[in-house]
């Protein structure tokens, strides 16, 4: 067993809501208490999760949470021996970073509330590290109507939010998910971050399930890196991942461990997006331990030590799977393997 104790290992709380009843799905929501208990009870050879990443959305935690509500949340997490890391701003319900003034204002207001709550959690001593996660909440098709102008508008909106984050000692991490306009390819993502021009405040969040689809050119064929007849050949995959991560790693400030079956699906606001799989799914296209290294090591293979914590993200699993404790033990085992291979001791 490795003696590495960094990066800290976190579990995401939003899989208890994403795809569930409160967000248009068929199955019942899984409460925050249930998600916290499943996380706290997970154990592999004496190793446990260090913390959780959270989602400011009902019925877990409302975006307009009060100071008393934040104190109760902090107590709830700390009583289980956990901390809070990154916090997701539920921007899609309030606006978009691209579009009319009302949409952009709603988007910025949502980020502001999330930043303020995140900073208060830090002051309460329950949040020693982490970012606020954002995305453009704009569709790819709408973005395609005016790529240059829309990228500028998203960058302006991100910059406005970045100034708010900076004032509160926070950072914003834009997730690399192919369904969001202006962020739906690796080149578009780099162009957007460069246009924002706040590298110490507004960075990138890599999610293995979503971000590896950049190499396929999903939703942006012109930025495909692998050959059109690609069938997951190891050499082609390695070359493509090396090129893509070299461009995005300098911007990466938050990281999700995940598995994916290589398909993109979805409609509407999620025009296409990566399909999460269970960590041991035989259809999974990623070697989770190995492929985490593309993000956690630099081009020379040296551990970067940039991420103080990493988080598992696995959404849209059935409640039967989600409520099975073994699911979380298996996930934790995968996270431990990532830390053993790409972590450090401090």
Short mmCIF file of N, CA and C in Angstrom, two decimals, residues 128-189:
data_model
loop_
_atom_site.label_atom_id
_atom_site.label_comp_id
_atom_site.label_asym_id
_atom_site.label_seq_id
_atom_site.Cartn_x
_atom_site.Cartn_y
_atom_site.Cartn_z
N UNK A 128 -11.23 23.11 3.12
CA UNK A 128 -9.83 23.53 3.08
C UNK A 128 -9.28 23.78 1.68
N UNK A 129 -9.99 23.34 0.65
CA UNK A 129 -9.52 23.49 -0.73
C UNK A 129 -10.72 23.34 -1.66
N UNK A 130 -10.49 23.50 -2.94
CA UNK A 130 -11.55 23.29 -3.92
C UNK A 130 -11.88 24.53 -4.72
N UNK A 131 -12.67 24.33 -5.77
CA UNK A 131 -13.06 25.38 -6.71
C UNK A 131 -14.58 25.49 -6.77
N UNK A 132 -15.07 26.45 -7.52
CA UNK A 132 -16.48 26.53 -7.88
C UNK A 132 -16.59 26.13 -9.35
N UNK A 133 -17.40 25.11 -9.61
CA UNK A 133 -17.50 24.59 -10.97
C UNK A 133 -18.57 25.34 -11.76
N UNK A 134 -18.23 25.68 -13.01
CA UNK A 134 -19.15 26.39 -13.89
C UNK A 134 -19.15 25.75 -15.27
N UNK A 135 -20.11 26.13 -16.09
CA UNK A 135 -20.04 25.90 -17.54
C UNK A 135 -20.88 26.98 -18.21
N UNK A 136 -20.90 27.01 -19.51
CA UNK A 136 -21.55 28.11 -20.22
C UNK A 136 -23.07 28.02 -20.19
N UNK A 137 -23.61 26.81 -19.96
CA UNK A 137 -25.06 26.58 -19.97
C UNK A 137 -25.70 27.03 -21.28
N UNK A 138 -24.91 27.04 -22.35
CA UNK A 138 -25.40 27.42 -23.68
C UNK A 138 -25.25 26.23 -24.62
N UNK A 139 -26.16 26.10 -25.56
CA UNK A 139 -26.14 24.99 -26.48
C UNK A 139 -25.09 25.12 -27.57
N UNK A 140 -24.64 24.00 -28.08
CA UNK A 140 -23.63 23.98 -29.14
C UNK A 140 -24.18 24.56 -30.44
N UNK A 141 -25.42 24.22 -30.78
CA UNK A 141 -26.02 24.71 -32.03
C UNK A 141 -26.14 26.23 -32.02
N UNK A 142 -26.57 26.77 -30.89
CA UNK A 142 -26.68 28.22 -30.77
C UNK A 142 -25.32 28.89 -30.88
N UNK A 143 -24.31 28.29 -30.28
CA UNK A 143 -22.96 28.83 -30.35
C UNK A 143 -22.44 28.83 -31.78
N UNK A 144 -22.77 27.78 -32.53
CA UNK A 144 -22.30 27.64 -33.91
C UNK A 144 -22.77 28.76 -34.83
N UNK A 145 -23.83 29.46 -34.43
CA UNK A 145 -24.37 30.55 -35.27
C UNK A 145 -23.39 31.71 -35.38
N UNK A 146 -22.53 31.88 -34.37
CA UNK A 146 -21.55 32.98 -34.38
C UNK A 146 -20.41 32.61 -33.43
N UNK A 147 -19.54 31.68 -33.84
CA UNK A 147 -18.50 31.19 -32.95
C UNK A 147 -17.63 32.29 -32.34
N UNK A 148 -17.17 33.20 -33.15
CA UNK A 148 -16.27 34.24 -32.65
C UNK A 148 -16.99 35.17 -31.67
N UNK A 149 -18.17 35.66 -32.08
CA UNK A 149 -18.91 36.58 -31.23
C UNK A 149 -19.41 35.93 -29.96
N UNK A 150 -19.85 34.67 -30.07
CA UNK A 150 -20.36 33.98 -28.89
C UNK A 150 -19.25 33.61 -27.91
N UNK A 151 -18.09 33.25 -28.43
CA UNK A 151 -16.96 32.98 -27.54
C UNK A 151 -16.58 34.23 -26.77
N UNK A 152 -16.57 35.37 -27.46
CA UNK A 152 -16.27 36.63 -26.78
C UNK A 152 -17.29 36.93 -25.68
N UNK A 153 -18.56 36.68 -25.99
CA UNK A 153 -19.59 36.96 -25.00
C UNK A 153 -19.46 36.04 -23.78
N UNK A 154 -19.22 34.75 -24.01
CA UNK A 154 -19.03 33.82 -22.90
C UNK A 154 -17.81 34.23 -22.08
N UNK A 155 -16.73 34.61 -22.78
CA UNK A 155 -15.51 35.03 -22.07
C UNK A 155 -15.78 36.26 -21.21
N UNK A 156 -16.54 37.21 -21.74
CA UNK A 156 -16.88 38.41 -20.96
C UNK A 156 -17.67 38.03 -19.71
N UNK A 157 -18.61 37.10 -19.86
CA UNK A 157 -19.42 36.68 -18.72
C UNK A 157 -18.58 35.93 -17.71
N UNK A 158 -17.72 35.02 -18.18
CA UNK A 158 -16.82 34.29 -17.29
C UNK A 158 -15.90 35.26 -16.54
N UNK A 159 -15.44 36.29 -17.26
CA UNK A 159 -14.53 37.26 -16.64
C UNK A 159 -15.24 38.03 -15.52
N UNK A 160 -16.50 38.39 -15.78
CA UNK A 160 -17.28 39.08 -14.74
C UNK A 160 -17.41 38.20 -13.50
N UNK A 161 -17.70 36.92 -13.72
CA UNK A 161 -17.81 35.98 -12.60
C UNK A 161 -16.45 35.76 -11.94
N UNK A 162 -15.39 35.76 -12.76
CA UNK A 162 -14.05 35.58 -12.22
C UNK A 162 -13.66 36.69 -11.26
N UNK A 163 -14.08 37.91 -11.56
CA UNK A 163 -13.78 39.03 -10.66
C UNK A 163 -14.48 38.85 -9.32
N UNK A 164 -15.72 38.32 -9.36
CA UNK A 164 -16.44 38.04 -8.12
C UNK A 164 -15.71 36.96 -7.32
N UNK A 165 -15.29 35.90 -8.02
CA UNK A 165 -14.58 34.81 -7.35
C UNK A 165 -13.28 35.32 -6.72
N UNK A 166 -12.54 36.11 -7.46
CA UNK A 166 -11.27 36.64 -6.96
C UNK A 166 -11.48 37.45 -5.69
N UNK A 167 -12.53 38.25 -5.66
CA UNK A 167 -12.82 39.08 -4.49
C UNK A 167 -13.11 38.24 -3.25
N UNK A 168 -13.54 37.00 -3.45
CA UNK A 168 -13.85 36.10 -2.33
C UNK A 168 -12.79 35.03 -2.12
N UNK A 169 -11.66 35.18 -2.81
CA UNK A 169 -10.59 34.20 -2.65
C UNK A 169 -10.91 32.85 -3.25
N UNK A 170 -11.78 32.82 -4.26
CA UNK A 170 -12.19 31.57 -4.90
C UNK A 170 -11.67 31.49 -6.33
N UNK A 171 -11.73 30.28 -6.90
CA UNK A 171 -11.41 30.05 -8.30
C UNK A 171 -12.57 29.35 -8.98
N UNK A 172 -12.71 29.59 -10.27
CA UNK A 172 -13.76 28.96 -11.07
C UNK A 172 -13.15 27.93 -12.01
N UNK A 173 -13.77 26.76 -12.07
CA UNK A 173 -13.30 25.69 -12.96
C UNK A 173 -14.37 25.38 -13.99
N UNK A 174 -14.07 25.61 -15.26
CA UNK A 174 -15.01 25.36 -16.35
C UNK A 174 -14.87 23.91 -16.81
N UNK A 175 -15.97 23.16 -16.69
CA UNK A 175 -15.88 21.73 -16.98
C UNK A 175 -15.83 21.43 -18.46
N UNK A 176 -14.99 20.52 -18.84
CA UNK A 176 -14.86 20.11 -20.23
C UNK A 176 -15.90 19.08 -20.62
N UNK A 177 -17.09 19.57 -20.92
CA UNK A 177 -18.19 18.68 -21.31
C UNK A 177 -18.68 19.12 -22.69
N UNK A 178 -18.83 18.16 -23.60
CA UNK A 178 -19.03 18.48 -25.01
C UNK A 178 -20.41 19.02 -25.34
N UNK A 179 -21.31 19.08 -24.37
CA UNK A 179 -22.65 19.59 -24.66
C UNK A 179 -22.77 21.09 -24.50
N UNK A 180 -21.75 21.76 -23.96
CA UNK A 180 -21.87 23.20 -23.67
C UNK A 180 -21.15 24.04 -24.71
N UNK A 181 -21.88 24.94 -25.33
CA UNK A 181 -21.35 25.78 -26.39
C UNK A 181 -20.12 26.57 -25.97
N UNK A 182 -19.12 26.61 -26.85
CA UNK A 182 -17.88 27.32 -26.58
C UNK A 182 -16.89 26.52 -25.77
N UNK A 183 -17.34 25.37 -25.25
CA UNK A 183 -16.50 24.50 -24.41
C UNK A 183 -16.49 23.08 -24.96
N UNK A 184 -17.04 22.89 -26.15
CA UNK A 184 -17.35 21.55 -26.63
C UNK A 184 -16.24 20.89 -27.43
N UNK A 185 -15.09 21.53 -27.52
CA UNK A 185 -13.91 20.86 -28.07
C UNK A 185 -12.69 21.37 -27.32
N UNK A 186 -11.60 20.65 -27.43
CA UNK A 186 -10.41 21.05 -26.68
C UNK A 186 -9.88 22.39 -27.18
N UNK A 187 -9.96 22.62 -28.49
CA UNK A 187 -9.48 23.91 -29.01
C UNK A 187 -10.40 25.06 -28.61
N UNK A 188 -11.71 24.80 -28.67
CA UNK A 188 -12.65 25.83 -28.24
C UNK A 188 -12.45 26.18 -26.77
N UNK A 189 -12.17 25.16 -25.96
CA UNK A 189 -11.99 25.38 -24.53
C UNK A 189 -10.75 26.22 -24.27
#
